[in-house]
Short mmCIF file of C-alpha atoms and ligand atoms in Angstrom, two decimals:
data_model
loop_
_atom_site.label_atom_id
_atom_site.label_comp_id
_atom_site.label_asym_id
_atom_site.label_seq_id
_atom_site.Cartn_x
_atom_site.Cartn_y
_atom_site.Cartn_z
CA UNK Y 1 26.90 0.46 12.50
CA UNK Y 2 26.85 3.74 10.56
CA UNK Y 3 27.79 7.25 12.21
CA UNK Y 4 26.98 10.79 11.25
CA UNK Y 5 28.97 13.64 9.98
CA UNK Y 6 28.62 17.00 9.01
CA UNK Y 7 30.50 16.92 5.73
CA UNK Y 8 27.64 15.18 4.07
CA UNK Y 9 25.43 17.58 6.44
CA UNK Y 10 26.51 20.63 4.69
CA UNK Y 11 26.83 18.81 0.66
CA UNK Y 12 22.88 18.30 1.10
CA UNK Y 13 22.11 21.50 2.33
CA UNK Y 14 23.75 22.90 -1.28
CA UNK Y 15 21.05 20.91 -3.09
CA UNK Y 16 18.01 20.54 -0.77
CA UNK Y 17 16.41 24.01 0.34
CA UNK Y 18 14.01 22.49 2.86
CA UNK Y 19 17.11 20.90 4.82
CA UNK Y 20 19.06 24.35 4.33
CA UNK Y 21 16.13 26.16 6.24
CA UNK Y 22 15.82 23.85 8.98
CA UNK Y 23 19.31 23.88 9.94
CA UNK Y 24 19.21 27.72 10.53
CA UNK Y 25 16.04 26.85 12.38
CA UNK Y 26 17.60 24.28 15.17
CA UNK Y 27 20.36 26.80 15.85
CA UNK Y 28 18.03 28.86 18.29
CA UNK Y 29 17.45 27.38 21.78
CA UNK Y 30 13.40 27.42 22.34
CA UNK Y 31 12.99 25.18 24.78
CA UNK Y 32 9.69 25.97 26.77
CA UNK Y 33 10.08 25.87 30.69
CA UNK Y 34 6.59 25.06 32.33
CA UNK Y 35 7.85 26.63 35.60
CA UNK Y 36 8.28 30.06 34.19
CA UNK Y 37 5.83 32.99 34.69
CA UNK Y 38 6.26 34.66 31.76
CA UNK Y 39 4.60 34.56 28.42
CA UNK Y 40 6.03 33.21 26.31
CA UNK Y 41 8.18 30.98 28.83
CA UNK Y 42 11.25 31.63 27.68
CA UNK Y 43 12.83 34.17 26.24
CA UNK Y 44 14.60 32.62 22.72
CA UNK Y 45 10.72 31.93 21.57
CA UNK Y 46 10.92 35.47 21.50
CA UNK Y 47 14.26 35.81 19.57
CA UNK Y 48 13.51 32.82 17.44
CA UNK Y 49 10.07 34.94 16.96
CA UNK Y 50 12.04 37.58 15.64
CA UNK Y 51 14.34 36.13 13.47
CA UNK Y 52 11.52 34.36 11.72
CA UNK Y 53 9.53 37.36 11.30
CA UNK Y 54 12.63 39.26 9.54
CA UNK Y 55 12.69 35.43 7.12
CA UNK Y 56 8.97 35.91 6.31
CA UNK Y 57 9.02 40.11 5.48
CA UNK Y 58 11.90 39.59 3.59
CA UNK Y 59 10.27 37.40 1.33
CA UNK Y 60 7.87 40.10 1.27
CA UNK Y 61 4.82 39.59 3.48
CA UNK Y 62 3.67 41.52 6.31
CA UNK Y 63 3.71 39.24 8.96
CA UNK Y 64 3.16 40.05 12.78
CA UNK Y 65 4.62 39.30 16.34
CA UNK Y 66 2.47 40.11 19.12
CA UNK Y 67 3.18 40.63 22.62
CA UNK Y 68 2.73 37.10 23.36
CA UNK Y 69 5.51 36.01 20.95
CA UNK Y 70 3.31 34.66 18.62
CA UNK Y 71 3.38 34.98 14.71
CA UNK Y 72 0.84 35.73 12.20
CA UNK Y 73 0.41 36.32 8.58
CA UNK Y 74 -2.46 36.33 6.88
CA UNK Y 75 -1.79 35.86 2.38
CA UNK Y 76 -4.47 37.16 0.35
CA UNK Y 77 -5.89 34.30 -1.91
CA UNK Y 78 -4.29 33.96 -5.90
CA UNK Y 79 -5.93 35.10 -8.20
CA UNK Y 80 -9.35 33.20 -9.47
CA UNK Y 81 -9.20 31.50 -5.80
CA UNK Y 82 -10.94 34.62 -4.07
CA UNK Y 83 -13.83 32.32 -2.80
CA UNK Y 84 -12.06 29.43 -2.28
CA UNK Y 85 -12.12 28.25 1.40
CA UNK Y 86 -10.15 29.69 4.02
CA UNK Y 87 -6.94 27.66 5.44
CA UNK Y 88 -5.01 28.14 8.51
CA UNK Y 89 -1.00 26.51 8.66
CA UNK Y 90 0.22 26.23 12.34
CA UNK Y 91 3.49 25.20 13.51
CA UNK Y 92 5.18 25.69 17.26
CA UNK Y 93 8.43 27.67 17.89
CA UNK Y 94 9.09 25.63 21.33
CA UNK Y 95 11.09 22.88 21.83
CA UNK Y 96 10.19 20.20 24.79
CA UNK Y 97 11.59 21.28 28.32
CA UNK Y 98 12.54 17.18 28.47
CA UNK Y 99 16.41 17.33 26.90
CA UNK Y 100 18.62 20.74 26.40
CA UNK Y 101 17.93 22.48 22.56
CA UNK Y 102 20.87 24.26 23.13
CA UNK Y 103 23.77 23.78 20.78
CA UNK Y 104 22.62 21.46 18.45
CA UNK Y 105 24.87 19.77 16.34
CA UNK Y 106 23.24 17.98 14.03
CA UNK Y 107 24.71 14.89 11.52
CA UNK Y 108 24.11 13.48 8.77
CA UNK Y 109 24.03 9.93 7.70
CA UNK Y 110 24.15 8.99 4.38
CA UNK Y 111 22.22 6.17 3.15
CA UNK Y 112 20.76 4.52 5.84
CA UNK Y 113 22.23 0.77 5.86
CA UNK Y 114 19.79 -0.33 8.65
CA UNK Y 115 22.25 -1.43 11.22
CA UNK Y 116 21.92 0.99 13.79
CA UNK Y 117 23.45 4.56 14.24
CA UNK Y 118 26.06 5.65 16.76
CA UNK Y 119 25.92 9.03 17.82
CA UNK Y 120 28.63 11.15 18.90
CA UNK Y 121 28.15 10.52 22.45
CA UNK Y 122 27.98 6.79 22.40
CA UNK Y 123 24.54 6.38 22.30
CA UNK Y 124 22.99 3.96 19.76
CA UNK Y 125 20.03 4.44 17.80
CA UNK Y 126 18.52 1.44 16.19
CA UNK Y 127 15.21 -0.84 16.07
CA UNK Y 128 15.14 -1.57 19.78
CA UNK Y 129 14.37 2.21 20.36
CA UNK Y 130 12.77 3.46 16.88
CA UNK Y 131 10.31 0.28 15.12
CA UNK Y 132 9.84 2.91 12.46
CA UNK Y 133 14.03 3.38 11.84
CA UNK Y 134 13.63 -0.26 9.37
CA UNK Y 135 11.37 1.88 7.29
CA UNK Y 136 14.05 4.77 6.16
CA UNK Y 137 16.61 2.04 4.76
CA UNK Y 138 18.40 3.80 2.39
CA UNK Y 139 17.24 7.55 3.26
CA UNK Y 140 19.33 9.66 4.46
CA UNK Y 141 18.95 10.76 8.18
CA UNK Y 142 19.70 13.80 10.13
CA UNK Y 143 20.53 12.88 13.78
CA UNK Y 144 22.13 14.76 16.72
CA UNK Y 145 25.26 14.04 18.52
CA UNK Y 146 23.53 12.65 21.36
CA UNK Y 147 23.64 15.57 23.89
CA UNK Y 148 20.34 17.36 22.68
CA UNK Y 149 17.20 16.78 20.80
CA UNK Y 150 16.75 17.67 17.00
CA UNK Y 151 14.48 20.39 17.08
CA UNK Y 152 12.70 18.31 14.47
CA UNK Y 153 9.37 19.06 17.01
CA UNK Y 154 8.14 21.43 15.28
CA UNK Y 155 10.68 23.43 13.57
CA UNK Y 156 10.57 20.80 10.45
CA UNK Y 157 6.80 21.84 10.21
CA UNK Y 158 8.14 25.50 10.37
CA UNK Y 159 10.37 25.10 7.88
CA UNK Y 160 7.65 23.36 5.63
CA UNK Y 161 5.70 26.23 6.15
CA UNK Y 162 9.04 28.75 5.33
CA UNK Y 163 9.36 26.88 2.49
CA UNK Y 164 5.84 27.08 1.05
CA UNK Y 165 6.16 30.68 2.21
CA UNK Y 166 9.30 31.15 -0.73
CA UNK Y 167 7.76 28.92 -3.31
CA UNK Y 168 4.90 30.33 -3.20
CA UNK Y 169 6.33 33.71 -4.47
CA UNK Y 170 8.28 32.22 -7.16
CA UNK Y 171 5.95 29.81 -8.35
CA UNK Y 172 2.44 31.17 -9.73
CA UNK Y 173 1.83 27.71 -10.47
CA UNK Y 174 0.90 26.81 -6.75
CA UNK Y 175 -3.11 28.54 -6.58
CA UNK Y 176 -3.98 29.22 -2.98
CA UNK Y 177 -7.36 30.27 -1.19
CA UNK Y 178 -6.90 32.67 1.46
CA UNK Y 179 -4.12 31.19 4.09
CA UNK Y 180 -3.56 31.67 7.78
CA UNK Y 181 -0.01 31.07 8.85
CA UNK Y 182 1.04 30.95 12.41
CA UNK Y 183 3.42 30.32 14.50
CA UNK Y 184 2.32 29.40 18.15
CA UNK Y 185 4.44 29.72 21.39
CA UNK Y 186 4.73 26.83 24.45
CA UNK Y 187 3.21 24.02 22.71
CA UNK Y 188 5.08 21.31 24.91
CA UNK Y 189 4.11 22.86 28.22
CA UNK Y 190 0.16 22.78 27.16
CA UNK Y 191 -0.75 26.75 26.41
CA UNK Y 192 -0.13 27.63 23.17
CA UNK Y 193 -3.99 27.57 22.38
CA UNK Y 194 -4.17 29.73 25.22
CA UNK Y 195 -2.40 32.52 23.22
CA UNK Y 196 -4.30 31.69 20.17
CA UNK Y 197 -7.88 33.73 19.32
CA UNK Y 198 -9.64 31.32 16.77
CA UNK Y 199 -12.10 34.29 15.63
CA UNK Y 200 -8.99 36.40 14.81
CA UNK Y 201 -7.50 33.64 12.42
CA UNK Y 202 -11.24 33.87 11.40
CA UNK Y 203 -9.96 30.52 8.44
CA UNK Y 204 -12.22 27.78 7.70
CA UNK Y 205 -9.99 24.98 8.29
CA UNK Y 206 -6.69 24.21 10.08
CA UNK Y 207 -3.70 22.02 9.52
CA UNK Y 208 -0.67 21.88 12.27
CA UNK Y 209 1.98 20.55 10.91
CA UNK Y 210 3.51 18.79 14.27
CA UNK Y 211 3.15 14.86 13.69
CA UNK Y 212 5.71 12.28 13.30
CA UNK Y 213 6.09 9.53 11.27
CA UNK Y 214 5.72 9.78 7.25
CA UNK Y 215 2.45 8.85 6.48
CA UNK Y 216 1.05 9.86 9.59
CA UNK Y 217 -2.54 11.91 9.42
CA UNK Y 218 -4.01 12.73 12.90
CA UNK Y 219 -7.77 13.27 12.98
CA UNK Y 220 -8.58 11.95 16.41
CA UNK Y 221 -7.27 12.62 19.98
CA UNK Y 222 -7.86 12.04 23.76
CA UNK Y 223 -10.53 13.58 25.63
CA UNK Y 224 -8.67 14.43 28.73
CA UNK Y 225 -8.91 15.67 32.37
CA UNK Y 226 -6.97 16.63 34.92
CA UNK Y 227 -7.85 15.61 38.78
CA UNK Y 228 -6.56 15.92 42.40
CA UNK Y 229 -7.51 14.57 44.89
CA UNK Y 230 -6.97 15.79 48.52
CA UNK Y 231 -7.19 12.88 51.51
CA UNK Y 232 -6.96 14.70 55.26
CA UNK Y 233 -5.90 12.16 57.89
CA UNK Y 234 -6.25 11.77 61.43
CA UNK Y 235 -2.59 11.87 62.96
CA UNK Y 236 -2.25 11.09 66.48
CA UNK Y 237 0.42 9.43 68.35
CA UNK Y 238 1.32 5.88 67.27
CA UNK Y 239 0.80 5.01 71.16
CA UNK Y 240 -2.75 6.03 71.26
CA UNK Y 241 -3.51 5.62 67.35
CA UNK Y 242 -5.85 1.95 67.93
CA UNK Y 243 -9.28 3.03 66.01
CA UNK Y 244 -8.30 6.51 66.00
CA UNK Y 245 -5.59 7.29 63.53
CA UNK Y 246 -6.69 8.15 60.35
CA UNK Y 247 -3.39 7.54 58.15
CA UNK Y 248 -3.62 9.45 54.74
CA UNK Y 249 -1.25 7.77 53.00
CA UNK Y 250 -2.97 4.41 53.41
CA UNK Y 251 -6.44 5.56 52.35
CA UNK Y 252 -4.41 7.29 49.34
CA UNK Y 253 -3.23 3.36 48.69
CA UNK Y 254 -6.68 2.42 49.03
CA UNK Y 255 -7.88 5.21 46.61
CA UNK Y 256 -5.67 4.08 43.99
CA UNK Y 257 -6.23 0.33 45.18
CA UNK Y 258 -9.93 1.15 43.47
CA UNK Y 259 -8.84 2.42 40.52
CA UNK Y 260 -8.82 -0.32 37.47
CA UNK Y 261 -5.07 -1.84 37.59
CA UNK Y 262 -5.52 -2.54 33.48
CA UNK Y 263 -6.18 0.99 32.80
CA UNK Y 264 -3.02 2.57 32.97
CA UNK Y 265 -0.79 3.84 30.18
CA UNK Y 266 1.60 1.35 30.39
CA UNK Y 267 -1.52 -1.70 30.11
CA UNK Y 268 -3.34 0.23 27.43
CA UNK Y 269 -2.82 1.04 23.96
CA UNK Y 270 -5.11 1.63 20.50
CA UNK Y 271 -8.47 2.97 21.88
CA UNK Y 272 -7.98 2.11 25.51
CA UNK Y 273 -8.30 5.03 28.23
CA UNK Y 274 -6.49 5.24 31.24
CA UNK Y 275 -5.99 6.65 34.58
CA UNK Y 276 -2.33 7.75 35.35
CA UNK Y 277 -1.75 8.81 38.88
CA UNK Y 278 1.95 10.48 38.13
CA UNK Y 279 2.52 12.49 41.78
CA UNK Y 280 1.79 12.10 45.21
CA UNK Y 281 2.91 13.68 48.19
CA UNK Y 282 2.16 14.12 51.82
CA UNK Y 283 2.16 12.53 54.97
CA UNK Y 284 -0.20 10.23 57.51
CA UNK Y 285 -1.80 13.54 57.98
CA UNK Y 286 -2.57 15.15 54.41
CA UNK Y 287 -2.02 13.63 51.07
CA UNK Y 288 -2.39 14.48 47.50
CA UNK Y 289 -2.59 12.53 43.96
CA UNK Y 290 -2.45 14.25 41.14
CA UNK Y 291 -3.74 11.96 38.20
CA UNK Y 292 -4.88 12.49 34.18
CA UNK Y 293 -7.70 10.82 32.89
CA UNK Y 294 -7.83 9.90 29.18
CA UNK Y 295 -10.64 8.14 26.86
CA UNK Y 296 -11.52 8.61 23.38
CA UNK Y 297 -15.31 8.61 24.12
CA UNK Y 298 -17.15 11.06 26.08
CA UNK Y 299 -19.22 8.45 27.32
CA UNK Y 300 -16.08 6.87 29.21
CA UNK Y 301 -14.75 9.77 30.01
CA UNK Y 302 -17.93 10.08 31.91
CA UNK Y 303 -17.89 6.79 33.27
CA UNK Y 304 -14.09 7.66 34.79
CA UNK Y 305 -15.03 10.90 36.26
CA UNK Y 306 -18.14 9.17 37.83
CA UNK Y 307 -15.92 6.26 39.09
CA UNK Y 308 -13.64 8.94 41.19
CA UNK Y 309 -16.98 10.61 42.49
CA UNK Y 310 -17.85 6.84 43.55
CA UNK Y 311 -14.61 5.58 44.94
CA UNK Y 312 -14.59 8.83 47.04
CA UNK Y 313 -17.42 8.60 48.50
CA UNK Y 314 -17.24 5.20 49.37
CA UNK Y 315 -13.58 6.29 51.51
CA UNK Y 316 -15.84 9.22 53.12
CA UNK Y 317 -18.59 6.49 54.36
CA UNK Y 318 -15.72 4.28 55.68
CA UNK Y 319 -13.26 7.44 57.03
CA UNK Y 320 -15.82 10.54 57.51
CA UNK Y 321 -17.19 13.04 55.32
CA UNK Y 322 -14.92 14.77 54.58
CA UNK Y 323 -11.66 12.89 54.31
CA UNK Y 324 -11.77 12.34 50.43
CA UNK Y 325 -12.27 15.42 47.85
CA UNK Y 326 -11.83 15.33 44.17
CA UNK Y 327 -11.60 18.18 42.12
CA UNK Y 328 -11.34 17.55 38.08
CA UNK Y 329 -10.61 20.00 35.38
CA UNK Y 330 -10.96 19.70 31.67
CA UNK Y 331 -8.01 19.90 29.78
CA UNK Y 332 -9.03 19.38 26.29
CA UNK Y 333 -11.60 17.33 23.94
CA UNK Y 334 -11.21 14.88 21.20
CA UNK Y 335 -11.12 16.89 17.86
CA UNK Y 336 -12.01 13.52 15.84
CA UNK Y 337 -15.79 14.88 17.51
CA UNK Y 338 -15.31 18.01 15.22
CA UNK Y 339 -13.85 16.57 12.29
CA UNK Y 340 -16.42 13.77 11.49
CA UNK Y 341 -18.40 16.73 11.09
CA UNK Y 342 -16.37 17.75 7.99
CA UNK Y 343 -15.53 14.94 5.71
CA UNK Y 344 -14.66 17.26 2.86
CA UNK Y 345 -11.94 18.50 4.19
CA UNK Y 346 -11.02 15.18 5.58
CA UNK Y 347 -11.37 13.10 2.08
CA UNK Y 348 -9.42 16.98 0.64
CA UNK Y 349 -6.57 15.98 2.74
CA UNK Y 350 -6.50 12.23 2.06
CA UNK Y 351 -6.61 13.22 -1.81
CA UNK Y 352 -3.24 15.39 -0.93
CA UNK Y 353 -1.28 12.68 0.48
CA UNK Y 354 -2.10 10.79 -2.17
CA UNK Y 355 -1.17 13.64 -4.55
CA UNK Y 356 2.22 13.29 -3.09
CA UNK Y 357 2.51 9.80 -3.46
CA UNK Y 358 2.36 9.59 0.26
CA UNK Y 359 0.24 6.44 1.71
CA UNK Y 360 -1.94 8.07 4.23
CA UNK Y 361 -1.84 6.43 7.80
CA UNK Y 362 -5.13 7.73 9.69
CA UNK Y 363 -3.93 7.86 13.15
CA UNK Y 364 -5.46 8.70 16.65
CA UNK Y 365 -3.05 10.71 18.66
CA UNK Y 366 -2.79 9.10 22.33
CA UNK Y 367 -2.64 12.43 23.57
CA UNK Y 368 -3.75 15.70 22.48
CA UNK Y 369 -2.88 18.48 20.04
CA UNK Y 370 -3.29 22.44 18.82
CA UNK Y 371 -5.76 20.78 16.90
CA UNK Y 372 -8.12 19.21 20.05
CA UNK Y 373 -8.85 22.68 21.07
CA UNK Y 374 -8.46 24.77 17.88
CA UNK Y 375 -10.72 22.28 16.40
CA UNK Y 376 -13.54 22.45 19.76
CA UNK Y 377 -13.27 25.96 19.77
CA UNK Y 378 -14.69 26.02 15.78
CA UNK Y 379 -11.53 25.78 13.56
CA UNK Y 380 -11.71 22.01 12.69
CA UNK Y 381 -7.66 21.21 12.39
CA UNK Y 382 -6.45 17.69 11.88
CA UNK Y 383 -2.51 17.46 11.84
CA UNK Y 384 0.09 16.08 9.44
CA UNK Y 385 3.42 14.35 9.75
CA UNK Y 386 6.95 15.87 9.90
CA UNK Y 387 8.64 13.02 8.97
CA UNK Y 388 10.55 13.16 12.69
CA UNK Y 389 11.08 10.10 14.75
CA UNK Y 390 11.84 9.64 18.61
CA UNK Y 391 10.94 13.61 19.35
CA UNK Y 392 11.80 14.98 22.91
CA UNK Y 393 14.90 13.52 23.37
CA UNK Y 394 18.25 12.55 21.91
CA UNK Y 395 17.33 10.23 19.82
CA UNK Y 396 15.39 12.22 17.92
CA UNK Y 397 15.86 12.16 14.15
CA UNK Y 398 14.65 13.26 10.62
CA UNK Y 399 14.68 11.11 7.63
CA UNK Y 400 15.32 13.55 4.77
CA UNK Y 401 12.53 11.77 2.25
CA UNK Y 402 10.08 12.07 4.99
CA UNK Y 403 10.86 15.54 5.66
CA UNK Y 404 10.46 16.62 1.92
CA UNK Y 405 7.39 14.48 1.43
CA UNK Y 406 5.75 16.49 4.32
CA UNK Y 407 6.29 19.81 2.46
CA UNK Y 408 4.86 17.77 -0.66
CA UNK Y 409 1.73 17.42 1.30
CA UNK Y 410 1.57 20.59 3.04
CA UNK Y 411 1.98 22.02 -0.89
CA UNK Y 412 -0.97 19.42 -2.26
CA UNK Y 413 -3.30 20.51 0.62
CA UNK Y 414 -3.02 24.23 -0.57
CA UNK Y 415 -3.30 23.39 -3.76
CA UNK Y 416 -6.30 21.10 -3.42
CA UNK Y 417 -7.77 23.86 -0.57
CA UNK Y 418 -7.68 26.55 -3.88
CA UNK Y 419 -10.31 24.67 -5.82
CA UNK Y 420 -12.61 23.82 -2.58
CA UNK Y 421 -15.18 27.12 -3.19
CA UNK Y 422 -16.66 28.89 -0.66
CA UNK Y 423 -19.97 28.95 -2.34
CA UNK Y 424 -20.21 24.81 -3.21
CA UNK Y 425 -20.43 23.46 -0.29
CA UNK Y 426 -23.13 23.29 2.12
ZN1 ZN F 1 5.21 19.26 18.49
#
């Protein structure tokens, strides 16, 4: 079993800019904290913010910070590439409030041997927690010492996007249309969308840069909702309670009892939705579920909203009107709706992975993205891998191939976006 070490660490940051960048990156704590009231949550977004904003004017753009934390720049087009199409690069500053990003200390390990990986602290990463870790044999991986996360989510996209930023003032041989770049705030607690205004980026298309594995090319994701549902009991004393108590917390059990056992996360995968109750609390007198609801289709998602309306009024004819409410709230929408709509684009970005010698693997995210809203709100925006592995926690790690080859697509897509005219198309 192979361990890290920062020797090696700093010898590849002397030859590989990319790596150089995102080191500087993970030294700022972003974590987002989804109890805090303040926009965004926490305050080294802000400084992170800042510090990137000072990396991007130095190179000389004008990028901007606004009062929400979030970062924009908008690059004219190269010359001869005035009509070309109009592209949007996002990235998040946040880490995930799941696992401290505070003090990272990243490793590296040379030369993968595919025998597992000790960290620091003990812990061992290897197949049994990362399939994908057989696949980097013989690339070399940066890991952490076990007591954080990487940062990997999202500042390796960021520092794709940096990267691009530099190159593309060196290097009049990379054409660009008219790009978009930003850099969104409180991505892992659900709002960064929230802070975004999709007629202000005013771009044609969209690409976050926030996947995982190489290869990886996101162009579907859930539909989901949120629901709760409130049950009021009857609570009387247990001496009196024949044919009169009304217990909450069983007709909660029931409620649940109703809901398809084989359609929860852990018995669903591929295209399978689910409901996932994940909190309850309350007593024989009052109790509340909070669940998610999750299906590809809006026709299921239909058919699971309509099931909660059914199962609750069935408890209300047993138990009294009354007893069962459900209130649901959208969360977000499958953006594979949006971007059949645009195979261009879609077949554009397929043509830059292959550009970069990268096989594509067309994925749909079990979850949801910047893109599922950017893209429903009219700025279509599949996403592309980072190359990072095991995200949110400390396992999380970044094979240094993978990592490059993302910037090779990010740099392809740009490229390839230059020659896509404004006028051509219909
Ligand atoms: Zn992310």
């Amino acid at each position: 079993m192979q361990k890290g070490n920062t020797k090696d660490l700093d010898n590849l940051c002397g030859v590989d800019p990319l790596v150089k960048i995102f080191l500087d990156l993970i030294s700022f704590d972003t974590k987002s904290d989804p109890e805090s009231k303040q926009v965004p949550s926490t305050v080294g977004q802000l400084r992170f913010g800042a510090y990137l904003l000072s990396c991007i004017n130095d190179l000389g753009y004008k990028a901007k910070q606004d009062g929400n934390g979030v970062i924009t720049l908008k690059i004219e087009a190269s010359k001869g590439c005035e009509s070309a199409k109009s592209l949007c690069l996002l990235a998040h500053m946040d880490t995930a409030p799941d696992c401290s990003g505070a003090n990272i200390r990243p490793r590296l390990v040379k030369n993968y041997q595919g025998n597992g990986i000790e960290l620091d602290n003990g812990l061992v990463l290897n197949d049994d927690i990362c399939k994908e870790l057989r696949n980097f044999t013989g690339d070399d991986i940066i890991i952490t010492d076990g007591n954080t996360l990487l940062g990997a989510d999202d500042k390796a996209g960021i520092s794709c996007i940096l990267h691009l930023l530099h190159n593309l003032k060196i290097n009049d041989s990379i054409k660009h249309g008219p790009l978009t770049v930003v850099f969104s705030v409180d991505e892992e607690i659900g709002l960064s969308t929230t802070h975004l205004d999709v007629k202000a980026i005013d771009c044609d298309y969209g690409v976050t840069v926030d996947g995982t594995a190489l290869g990886e090319l996101d162009v579907a994701t859930f539909n989901a909702y949120g629901a709760i549902v409130n049950i009021k009991g009857l609570s009387v004393h247990t001496a009196v309670a024949y044919k009169t108590m009304k217990n909450a917390i069983s007709i909660a059990n029931e409620f649940m009892a109703m809901l398809p056992s084989y359609e929860t996360p852990e018995t669903t995968q591929g295209d399978e939705g689910f409901f996932h109750v994940h909190n309850i609390e309350g007593s024989s007198s009052m109790c509340k579920l909070k669940m998610i609801i999750r299906d590809f289709t809006h026709p299921g998602m239909e058919k699971r909203l309509q099931l909660l309306t059914r199962i609750s009024e069935l408890l209300n004819e047993k138990y009294g009107k009354g007893t069962v409410s459900v209130k649901t709230t959208f969360q977000y929408a499958n953006m594979g709706d949006v971007l059949k709509e645009h195979k261009d684009f879609l077949n554009l970005l397929r043509k830059s992975y292959k550009d970069a010698k990268v096989s594509v693997i067309e994925n749909k995210v079990r979850g949801g993205t910047d893109g599922s809203n950017l893209s429903n709100q009219g700025l279509p925006t599949p996403n592309i891998f980072t190359g990072a592995l095991n995200c949110h926690g400390p396992y999380e790690c970044l094979p240094v191939g993978a990592f490059n080859k993302s910037y090779e697509v990010l740099k392809h897509i740009v490229m390839n976006m230059a020659k896509k005219s404004n006028k051509k198309e219909k």
